[in-house]
Amino acid sequence: MRTYAFVNQKGGVGKTTTAISLGAELGRRGIKVLIVDCDPQANATSCLGIEPGSVTEGAYDALIGRLPASDCVLHSPNLKLTLLPSSPALAGAQIELVSMAERESALQRALRPLSGHFDYILIDCPPSLGLLTVNSLVAAASGVIIPVQCEYLALEGLSQLMQTLQRVRSSLFPALAVRGMLLTMYDSRTRLSKEVADEVRGHFGDIVFKTVIPRNVRLAEAPSHGLPIAAYAPNSPGGIAYREFTEEVLEGDAAPTGKSAVRERANRLPGSETSAPLGDRDGVSHGA
Ligand SMILES: Nc1ncnc2c1ncn2[C@@H]1O[C@H](COP(=O)(O)OP(=O)(O)O)[C@@H](O)[C@H]1O
Ligand SMILES: [Mg+2]
């Protein structure tokens, strides 16, 4: 079982796109995936075809301990993944958590009973370093994946993020690891993209994934169809790149230095029979 959080305090760098693209690609391969939408803006939820305003039980309820997380998840048989959805109410959790004991580990506690049911738990973080992100970091037992947009000043934001990770290590979770940095929105027509990519690799070396995600209009279109790229345009440059990224993650996770991903077949989650299906999308291929 692996749990990764997708973090970067900058918005618009590809956290949500990476979380749902990896999740859907793993799901397509028969790997059991839970996507946790920990952002009150609920982009992962809407990118998967769920109207956040319609979510009455979601990450908020699990986080504040009002309901077990297993009662709040939605299953998508078509996309072969499970979502703990966000809703605007999640913004309130930041405030309610402040007065809770062990407030930084609320998400970890909420997700613990689910861990045996999934091979991968992928947590999509908000674009901030507040309490929801700290909860995601503490829950990210297998490390964080940091999408880095290939644009000017990318490194400046990363040093602030690295300091935050260090603070979480020294105060809450000493084992917090960086699983990798992923270069996103790479535009091969610009010199800037190449310069930023070289600079990030020069600075962070091996922790930068080999796969680079290109800027690709299909990735920008997919959310409006409520579909991940693996279903919307699997053979677009973006779809191919996220497939390669998935392979790189799986290979790394299976390497002898790390523990290999568990592929056991879990039972259906308690409460899953009563949960609404995730989205009502029909087939898988919606053009390329
Ligand atoms: N590689 C890409 N090429 C083109 N558009 C992208 C790409 N990755 C993400 N996008 C789009 O850019 C916007 C920001 O991406 P998103 O994943 O939501 O970032 P974050 O979660 O970090 O805020 C979204 O509209 C998304 O569809
Ligand atoms: Mg996002």
mmCIF file of C-alpha atoms and ligand atoms in Angstrom:
data_model
loop_
_atom_site.group_PDB
_atom_site.id
_atom_site.type_symbol
_atom_site.label_atom_id
_atom_site.label_comp_id
_atom_site.label_asym_id
_atom_site.label_seq_id
_atom_site.Cartn_x
_atom_site.Cartn_y
_atom_site.Cartn_z
ATOM 1 C CA MET A 1 0.000 0.000 0.000
ATOM 2 C CA ARG A 2 1.304 3.417 -0.960
ATOM 3 C CA THR A 3 0.041 6.806 0.091
ATOM 4 C CA TYR A 4 1.258 9.868 -1.780
ATOM 5 C CA ALA A 5 0.325 13.522 -1.418
ATOM 6 C CA PHE A 6 0.555 15.918 -4.361
ATOM 7 C CA VAL A 7 1.854 19.197 -3.002
ATOM 8 C CA ASN A 8 2.987 22.604 -4.107
ATOM 9 C CA GLN A 9 1.742 25.780 -2.490
ATOM 10 C CA LYS A 10 1.556 27.335 -5.948
ATOM 11 C CA GLY A 11 -1.767 26.944 -7.692
ATOM 12 C CA GLY A 12 -2.052 25.853 -11.302
ATOM 13 C CA VAL A 13 1.121 23.754 -11.421
ATOM 14 C CA GLY A 14 -0.586 20.422 -12.153
ATOM 15 C CA LYS A 15 -1.224 18.853 -8.716
ATOM 16 C CA THR A 16 -4.813 17.891 -9.442
ATOM 17 C CA THR A 17 -4.115 16.877 -13.032
ATOM 18 C CA THR A 18 -1.253 14.648 -11.887
ATOM 19 C CA ALA A 19 -3.220 13.059 -9.030
ATOM 20 C CA ILE A 20 -6.222 12.132 -11.168
ATOM 21 C CA SER A 21 -4.178 11.196 -14.253
ATOM 22 C CA LEU A 22 -1.991 8.825 -12.232
ATOM 23 C CA GLY A 23 -5.018 7.539 -10.324
ATOM 24 C CA ALA A 24 -7.023 6.791 -13.439
ATOM 25 C CA GLU A 25 -4.084 5.154 -15.184
ATOM 26 C CA LEU A 26 -3.436 2.926 -12.144
ATOM 27 C CA GLY A 27 -7.159 2.117 -12.007
ATOM 28 C CA ARG A 28 -7.168 1.190 -15.682
ATOM 29 C CA ARG A 29 -4.460 -1.347 -14.894
ATOM 30 C CA GLY A 30 -6.608 -2.999 -12.238
ATOM 31 C CA ILE A 31 -4.766 -1.406 -9.327
ATOM 32 C CA LYS A 32 -7.054 -0.329 -6.484
ATOM 33 C CA VAL A 33 -6.886 3.446 -6.090
ATOM 34 C CA LEU A 34 -8.439 5.950 -3.719
ATOM 35 C CA ILE A 35 -8.180 9.617 -4.643
ATOM 36 C CA VAL A 36 -8.610 11.940 -1.687
ATOM 37 C CA ASP A 37 -9.649 15.450 -2.641
ATOM 38 C CA CYS A 38 -8.281 17.555 0.189
ATOM 39 C CA ASP A 39 -8.793 20.913 -1.551
ATOM 40 C CA PRO A 40 -11.890 22.996 -0.687
ATOM 41 C CA GLN A 41 -11.850 24.135 -4.328
ATOM 42 C CA ALA A 42 -12.746 20.523 -5.135
ATOM 43 C CA ASN A 43 -11.065 20.426 -8.535
ATOM 44 C CA ALA A 44 -10.270 16.711 -8.382
ATOM 45 C CA THR A 45 -13.907 16.042 -7.537
ATOM 46 C CA SER A 46 -15.238 18.066 -10.447
ATOM 47 C CA CYS A 47 -12.532 16.759 -12.818
ATOM 48 C CA LEU A 48 -13.965 13.296 -12.121
ATOM 49 C CA GLY A 49 -17.459 14.389 -13.058
ATOM 50 C CA ILE A 50 -18.892 15.075 -9.596
ATOM 51 C CA GLU A 51 -20.576 18.390 -8.864
ATOM 52 C CA PRO A 52 -18.920 19.439 -5.559
ATOM 53 C CA GLY A 53 -22.092 21.234 -4.456
ATOM 54 C CA SER A 54 -23.904 17.892 -4.545
ATOM 55 C CA VAL A 55 -21.486 16.270 -2.093
ATOM 56 C CA THR A 56 -23.238 15.869 1.247
ATOM 57 C CA GLU A 57 -20.724 13.437 2.740
ATOM 58 C CA GLY A 58 -17.077 13.833 1.850
ATOM 59 C CA ALA A 59 -13.565 14.564 3.002
ATOM 60 C CA TYR A 60 -14.881 17.220 5.384
ATOM 61 C CA ASP A 61 -17.002 14.726 7.328
ATOM 62 C CA ALA A 62 -14.181 12.199 7.489
ATOM 63 C CA LEU A 63 -11.631 14.794 8.558
ATOM 64 C CA ILE A 64 -13.613 16.190 11.464
ATOM 65 C CA GLY A 65 -14.600 12.663 12.507
ATOM 66 C CA ARG A 66 -18.312 13.092 11.843
ATOM 67 C CA LEU A 67 -18.414 9.967 9.666
ATOM 68 C CA PRO A 68 -16.067 7.097 8.851
ATOM 69 C CA ALA A 69 -14.275 7.800 5.562
ATOM 70 C CA SER A 70 -15.653 4.527 4.187
ATOM 71 C CA ASP A 71 -19.159 6.059 4.369
ATOM 72 C CA CYS A 72 -18.066 9.089 2.362
ATOM 73 C CA VAL A 73 -16.354 7.533 -0.662
ATOM 74 C CA LEU A 74 -17.791 7.274 -4.162
ATOM 75 C CA HIS A 75 -16.936 4.443 -6.530
ATOM 76 C CA SER A 76 -16.603 4.788 -10.262
ATOM 77 C CA PRO A 77 -16.932 1.401 -11.926
ATOM 78 C CA ASN A 78 -16.192 2.995 -15.306
ATOM 79 C CA LEU A 79 -13.051 4.786 -14.237
ATOM 80 C CA LYS A 80 -12.154 1.955 -11.851
ATOM 81 C CA LEU A 81 -11.311 4.242 -9.000
ATOM 82 C CA THR A 82 -12.690 5.490 -5.716
ATOM 83 C CA LEU A 83 -12.935 9.110 -4.629
ATOM 84 C CA LEU A 84 -13.201 10.714 -1.229
ATOM 85 C CA PRO A 85 -14.767 13.880 -2.595
ATOM 86 C CA SER A 86 -14.293 17.434 -1.468
ATOM 87 C CA SER A 87 -16.970 20.038 -1.093
ATOM 88 C CA PRO A 88 -16.920 23.723 -0.197
ATOM 89 C CA ALA A 89 -17.559 22.654 3.434
ATOM 90 C CA LEU A 90 -13.947 21.487 3.578
ATOM 91 C CA ALA A 91 -12.862 25.106 3.945
ATOM 92 C CA GLY A 92 -14.602 25.038 7.327
ATOM 93 C CA ALA A 93 -12.601 22.021 8.427
ATOM 94 C CA GLN A 94 -9.462 24.186 8.573
ATOM 95 C CA ILE A 95 -11.136 26.244 11.276
ATOM 96 C CA GLU A 96 -12.796 23.357 13.125
ATOM 97 C CA LEU A 97 -9.563 21.381 13.189
ATOM 98 C CA VAL A 98 -7.702 24.133 15.002
ATOM 99 C CA SER A 99 -9.434 23.269 18.277
ATOM 100 C CA MET A 100 -9.044 19.495 17.867
ATOM 101 C CA ALA A 101 -6.430 17.418 19.672
ATOM 102 C CA GLU A 102 -3.747 16.101 17.304
ATOM 103 C CA ARG A 103 -5.228 18.232 14.594
ATOM 104 C CA GLU A 104 -2.356 17.590 12.179
ATOM 105 C CA SER A 105 -3.021 13.863 12.002
ATOM 106 C CA ALA A 106 -6.808 13.938 11.549
ATOM 107 C CA LEU A 107 -6.588 12.845 7.906
ATOM 108 C CA GLN A 108 -4.138 10.062 8.705
ATOM 109 C CA ARG A 109 -6.561 8.749 11.356
ATOM 110 C CA ALA A 110 -9.529 9.071 9.009
ATOM 111 C CA LEU A 111 -7.794 7.153 6.208
ATOM 112 C CA ARG A 112 -6.275 4.404 8.357
ATOM 113 C CA PRO A 113 -9.316 2.058 8.248
ATOM 114 C CA LEU A 114 -9.324 2.313 4.427
ATOM 115 C CA SER A 115 -5.691 1.453 3.873
ATOM 116 C CA GLY A 116 -6.203 -2.308 3.598
ATOM 117 C CA HIS A 117 -8.701 -1.789 0.793
ATOM 118 C CA PHE A 118 -6.415 0.045 -1.623
ATOM 119 C CA ASP A 119 -3.055 -0.328 -3.313
ATOM 120 C CA TYR A 120 -2.665 3.433 -3.743
ATOM 121 C CA ILE A 121 -4.083 6.405 -1.873
ATOM 122 C CA LEU A 122 -3.432 9.684 -3.710
ATOM 123 C CA ILE A 123 -4.103 12.910 -1.807
ATOM 124 C CA ASP A 124 -4.644 16.089 -3.801
ATOM 125 C CA CYS A 125 -3.644 19.123 -1.728
ATOM 126 C CA PRO A 126 -4.841 22.728 -1.847
ATOM 127 C CA PRO A 127 -2.493 25.447 -3.136
ATOM 128 C CA SER A 128 -1.376 26.550 0.315
ATOM 129 C CA LEU A 129 0.711 25.282 3.192
ATOM 130 C CA GLY A 130 -2.121 25.436 5.732
ATOM 131 C CA LEU A 131 -3.611 22.805 8.002
ATOM 132 C CA LEU A 132 -5.188 20.764 5.191
ATOM 133 C CA THR A 133 -1.824 20.440 3.465
ATOM 134 C CA VAL A 134 -0.081 19.608 6.742
ATOM 135 C CA ASN A 135 -2.687 16.884 7.327
ATOM 136 C CA SER A 136 -2.000 15.559 3.834
ATOM 137 C CA LEU A 137 1.761 15.525 4.477
ATOM 138 C CA VAL A 138 1.346 13.636 7.751
ATOM 139 C CA ALA A 139 -0.896 11.107 5.954
ATOM 140 C CA ALA A 140 1.553 10.716 3.047
ATOM 141 C CA ALA A 141 3.297 7.642 4.419
ATOM 142 C CA SER A 142 5.072 6.949 1.115
ATOM 143 C CA GLY A 143 6.103 10.523 0.404
ATOM 144 C CA VAL A 144 5.101 13.568 -1.551
ATOM 145 C CA ILE A 145 5.011 14.087 -5.290
ATOM 146 C CA ILE A 146 5.752 17.678 -6.226
ATOM 147 C CA PRO A 147 4.563 18.891 -9.621
ATOM 148 C CA VAL A 148 6.778 21.721 -10.857
ATOM 149 C CA GLN A 149 5.528 23.899 -13.653
ATOM 150 C CA CYS A 150 8.254 24.697 -16.171
ATOM 151 C CA GLU A 151 8.082 28.439 -15.757
ATOM 152 C CA TYR A 152 10.039 31.376 -14.410
ATOM 153 C CA LEU A 153 10.716 31.350 -10.631
ATOM 154 C CA ALA A 154 9.855 27.671 -10.224
ATOM 155 C CA LEU A 155 12.852 27.156 -7.942
ATOM 156 C CA GLU A 156 11.927 30.014 -5.592
ATOM 157 C CA GLY A 157 8.638 28.367 -4.675
ATOM 158 C CA LEU A 158 10.344 25.026 -4.217
ATOM 159 C CA SER A 159 12.719 26.267 -1.562
ATOM 160 C CA GLN A 160 9.779 27.479 0.539
ATOM 161 C CA LEU A 161 8.104 24.114 0.101
ATOM 162 C CA MET A 162 11.270 22.282 1.108
ATOM 163 C CA GLN A 163 11.418 24.365 4.297
ATOM 164 C CA THR A 164 7.843 23.411 5.110
ATOM 165 C CA LEU A 165 8.616 19.743 4.554
ATOM 166 C CA GLN A 166 11.580 20.121 6.885
ATOM 167 C CA ARG A 167 9.403 21.710 9.562
ATOM 168 C CA VAL A 168 6.880 18.881 9.306
ATOM 169 C CA ARG A 169 9.759 16.402 9.602
ATOM 170 C CA SER A 170 11.176 17.968 12.723
ATOM 171 C CA SER A 171 7.875 18.494 14.506
ATOM 172 C CA LEU A 172 5.383 15.874 13.331
ATOM 173 C CA PHE A 173 6.552 13.212 10.914
ATOM 174 C CA PRO A 174 10.325 12.545 10.772
ATOM 175 C CA ALA A 175 9.942 9.973 7.970
ATOM 176 C CA LEU A 176 8.289 12.364 5.520
ATOM 177 C CA ALA A 177 9.922 11.689 2.153
ATOM 178 C CA VAL A 178 9.922 13.305 -1.250
ATOM 179 C CA ARG A 179 8.924 10.599 -3.719
ATOM 180 C CA GLY A 180 9.764 12.859 -6.612
ATOM 181 C CA MET A 181 9.342 16.090 -8.513
ATOM 182 C CA LEU A 182 7.477 16.062 -11.786
ATOM 183 C CA LEU A 183 8.135 18.668 -14.450
ATOM 184 C CA THR A 184 4.787 19.738 -15.890
ATOM 185 C CA MET A 185 3.494 21.949 -18.715
ATOM 186 C CA TYR A 186 6.778 21.672 -20.554
ATOM 187 C CA ASP A 187 6.623 23.648 -23.775
ATOM 188 C CA SER A 188 9.264 22.409 -26.180
ATOM 189 C CA ARG A 189 8.891 25.563 -28.289
ATOM 190 C CA THR A 190 10.229 27.805 -25.559
ATOM 191 C CA ARG A 191 13.758 28.064 -24.272
ATOM 192 C CA LEU A 192 12.408 28.915 -20.844
ATOM 193 C CA SER A 193 10.888 25.457 -20.355
ATOM 194 C CA LYS A 194 14.213 23.823 -21.125
ATOM 195 C CA GLU A 195 16.103 26.226 -18.896
ATOM 196 C CA VAL A 196 13.755 25.656 -15.965
ATOM 197 C CA ALA A 197 13.833 21.886 -16.448
ATOM 198 C CA ASP A 198 17.650 21.911 -16.539
ATOM 199 C CA GLU A 199 17.791 24.152 -13.493
ATOM 200 C CA VAL A 200 15.421 21.950 -11.456
ATOM 201 C CA ARG A 201 17.329 18.819 -12.453
ATOM 202 C CA GLY A 202 20.637 20.506 -11.713
ATOM 203 C CA HIS A 203 19.410 21.451 -8.269
ATOM 204 C CA PHE A 204 17.455 18.370 -7.234
ATOM 205 C CA GLY A 205 19.086 15.680 -9.357
ATOM 206 C CA ASP A 206 17.724 12.193 -9.004
ATOM 207 C CA ILE A 207 14.525 13.076 -7.210
ATOM 208 C CA VAL A 208 13.176 14.626 -10.425
ATOM 209 C CA PHE A 209 11.176 12.056 -12.401
ATOM 210 C CA LYS A 210 12.573 11.252 -15.846
ATOM 211 C CA THR A 211 9.136 11.684 -17.393
ATOM 212 C CA VAL A 212 8.274 15.245 -18.386
ATOM 213 C CA ILE A 213 4.625 16.240 -18.874
ATOM 214 C CA PRO A 214 4.202 18.461 -21.946
ATOM 215 C CA ARG A 215 1.796 21.348 -22.171
ATOM 216 C CA ASN A 216 -1.104 19.742 -23.995
ATOM 217 C CA VAL A 217 -4.544 21.140 -24.709
ATOM 218 C CA ARG A 218 -6.187 17.737 -24.158
ATOM 219 C CA LEU A 219 -5.105 17.861 -20.515
ATOM 220 C CA ALA A 220 -6.732 21.269 -20.191
ATOM 221 C CA GLU A 221 -9.946 20.088 -21.895
ATOM 222 C CA ALA A 222 -10.452 16.827 -20.005
ATOM 223 C CA PRO A 223 -11.800 18.412 -16.774
ATOM 224 C CA SER A 224 -14.708 20.036 -18.604
ATOM 225 C CA HIS A 225 -15.757 16.546 -19.692
ATOM 226 C CA GLY A 226 -15.437 15.227 -16.152
ATOM 227 C CA LEU A 227 -12.887 12.692 -17.304
ATOM 228 C CA PRO A 228 -9.245 11.930 -16.580
ATOM 229 C CA ILE A 229 -6.906 11.947 -19.566
ATOM 230 C CA ALA A 230 -6.719 8.127 -19.608
ATOM 231 C CA ALA A 231 -10.412 8.133 -20.524
ATOM 232 C CA TYR A 232 -10.707 11.395 -22.458
ATOM 233 C CA ALA A 233 -7.684 11.260 -24.774
ATOM 234 C CA PRO A 234 -5.373 8.382 -23.876
ATOM 235 C CA ASN A 235 -3.247 8.748 -27.000
ATOM 236 C CA SER A 236 -2.744 12.494 -26.834
ATOM 237 C CA PRO A 237 0.752 13.679 -25.861
ATOM 238 C CA GLY A 238 -0.544 14.368 -22.351
ATOM 239 C CA GLY A 239 -2.172 10.943 -22.104
ATOM 240 C CA ILE A 240 1.008 9.223 -23.257
ATOM 241 C CA ALA A 241 3.158 11.238 -20.861
ATOM 242 C CA TYR A 242 0.980 10.383 -17.855
ATOM 243 C CA ARG A 243 1.066 6.728 -18.887
ATOM 244 C CA GLU A 244 4.873 6.898 -18.886
ATOM 245 C CA PHE A 245 4.810 8.676 -15.553
ATOM 246 C CA THR A 246 2.603 5.906 -14.122
ATOM 247 C CA GLU A 247 5.082 3.312 -15.342
ATOM 248 C CA GLU A 248 7.942 5.228 -13.770
ATOM 249 C CA VAL A 249 6.104 5.382 -10.438
ATOM 250 C CA LEU A 250 5.246 1.668 -10.548
ATOM 251 C CA GLU A 251 8.810 0.729 -11.441
ATOM 252 C CA GLY A 252 10.217 2.844 -8.637
ATOM 253 C CA ASP A 253 7.747 1.425 -6.141
ATOM 254 C CA ALA A 254 8.649 -2.117 -7.152
ATOM 255 C CA ALA A 255 12.398 -1.494 -6.940
ATOM 256 C CA PRO A 256 14.289 -3.393 -4.223
ATOM 257 C CA THR A 257 15.090 -0.184 -2.328
ATOM 258 C CA GLY A 258 11.402 0.428 -1.777
ATOM 259 C CA LYS A 259 8.619 -1.878 -0.775
ATOM 260 C CA SER A 260 6.709 -3.228 -3.747
ATOM 261 C CA ALA A 261 3.117 -2.209 -4.123
ATOM 262 C CA VAL A 262 0.675 -4.661 -2.640
ATOM 263 C CA ARG A 263 -1.781 -5.981 -5.168
ATOM 264 C CA GLU A 264 -4.084 -7.927 -2.885
ATOM 265 C CA ARG A 265 -7.742 -7.981 -3.777
ATOM 266 C CA ALA A 266 -9.628 -6.221 -1.029
ATOM 267 C CA ASN A 267 -13.285 -6.730 -0.332
ATOM 268 C CA ARG A 268 -15.674 -4.027 -1.313
ATOM 269 C CA LEU A 269 -15.652 -1.211 1.153
ATOM 270 C CA PRO A 270 -18.272 -1.249 3.839
ATOM 271 C CA GLY A 271 -21.007 1.088 2.730
ATOM 272 C CA SER A 272 -20.016 0.900 -0.910
ATOM 273 C CA GLU A 273 -23.338 -0.665 -1.887
ATOM 274 C CA THR A 274 -25.145 2.404 -0.673
ATOM 275 C CA SER A 275 -22.723 4.931 -2.113
ATOM 276 C CA ALA A 276 -23.743 6.620 -5.278
ATOM 277 C CA PRO A 277 -21.714 5.670 -8.326
ATOM 278 C CA LEU A 278 -19.075 8.201 -9.245
ATOM 279 C CA GLY A 279 -20.263 10.122 -12.250
ATOM 280 C CA ASP A 280 -22.639 8.635 -14.749
ATOM 281 C CA ARG A 281 -20.241 8.554 -17.635
ATOM 282 C CA ASP A 282 -20.667 5.746 -20.067
ATOM 283 C CA GLY A 283 -17.729 4.158 -21.829
ATOM 284 C CA VAL A 284 -14.107 4.963 -21.614
ATOM 285 C CA SER A 285 -12.948 6.453 -24.873
ATOM 286 C CA HIS A 286 -14.193 9.933 -25.608
ATOM 287 C CA GLY A 287 -12.168 10.822 -28.636
ATOM 288 C CA ALA A 288 -8.478 11.490 -28.811
HETATM 289 N N1 LIG B 1 0.298 19.565 -18.996
HETATM 290 C C1 LIG B 1 -0.729 20.418 -19.109
HETATM 291 N N2 LIG B 1 -0.992 21.022 -20.288
HETATM 292 C C2 LIG B 1 -2.024 21.897 -20.408
HETATM 293 N N3 LIG B 1 -2.849 22.220 -19.413
HETATM 294 C C3 LIG B 1 -2.640 21.648 -18.207
HETATM 295 C C4 LIG B 1 -1.580 20.707 -17.999
HETATM 296 N N4 LIG B 1 -1.620 20.310 -16.701
HETATM 297 C C5 LIG B 1 -2.653 20.956 -16.132
HETATM 298 N N5 LIG B 1 -3.268 21.761 -17.029
HETATM 299 C C6 LIG B 1 -4.396 22.677 -16.776
HETATM 300 O O1 LIG B 1 -3.868 23.751 -16.004
HETATM 301 C C7 LIG B 1 -4.757 24.114 -14.972
HETATM 302 C C8 LIG B 1 -4.084 23.931 -13.615
HETATM 303 O O2 LIG B 1 -3.787 22.548 -13.414
HETATM 304 P P1 LIG B 1 -4.148 21.831 -12.046
HETATM 305 O O3 LIG B 1 -3.786 20.411 -12.188
HETATM 306 O O4 LIG B 1 -5.557 22.141 -11.658
HETATM 307 O O5 LIG B 1 -3.149 22.558 -11.062
HETATM 308 P P2 LIG B 1 -3.150 22.656 -9.454
HETATM 309 O O6 LIG B 1 -3.945 21.486 -8.929
HETATM 310 O O7 LIG B 1 -1.704 22.603 -9.072
HETATM 311 O O8 LIG B 1 -3.768 23.964 -9.102
HETATM 312 C C9 LIG B 1 -6.002 23.256 -15.156
HETATM 313 O O9 LIG B 1 -6.920 23.977 -15.915
HETATM 314 C C10 LIG B 1 -5.487 22.063 -15.937
HETATM 315 O O10 LIG B 1 -6.501 21.494 -16.742
HETATM 316 MG MG MG B 2 -5.599 21.515 -7.632
#
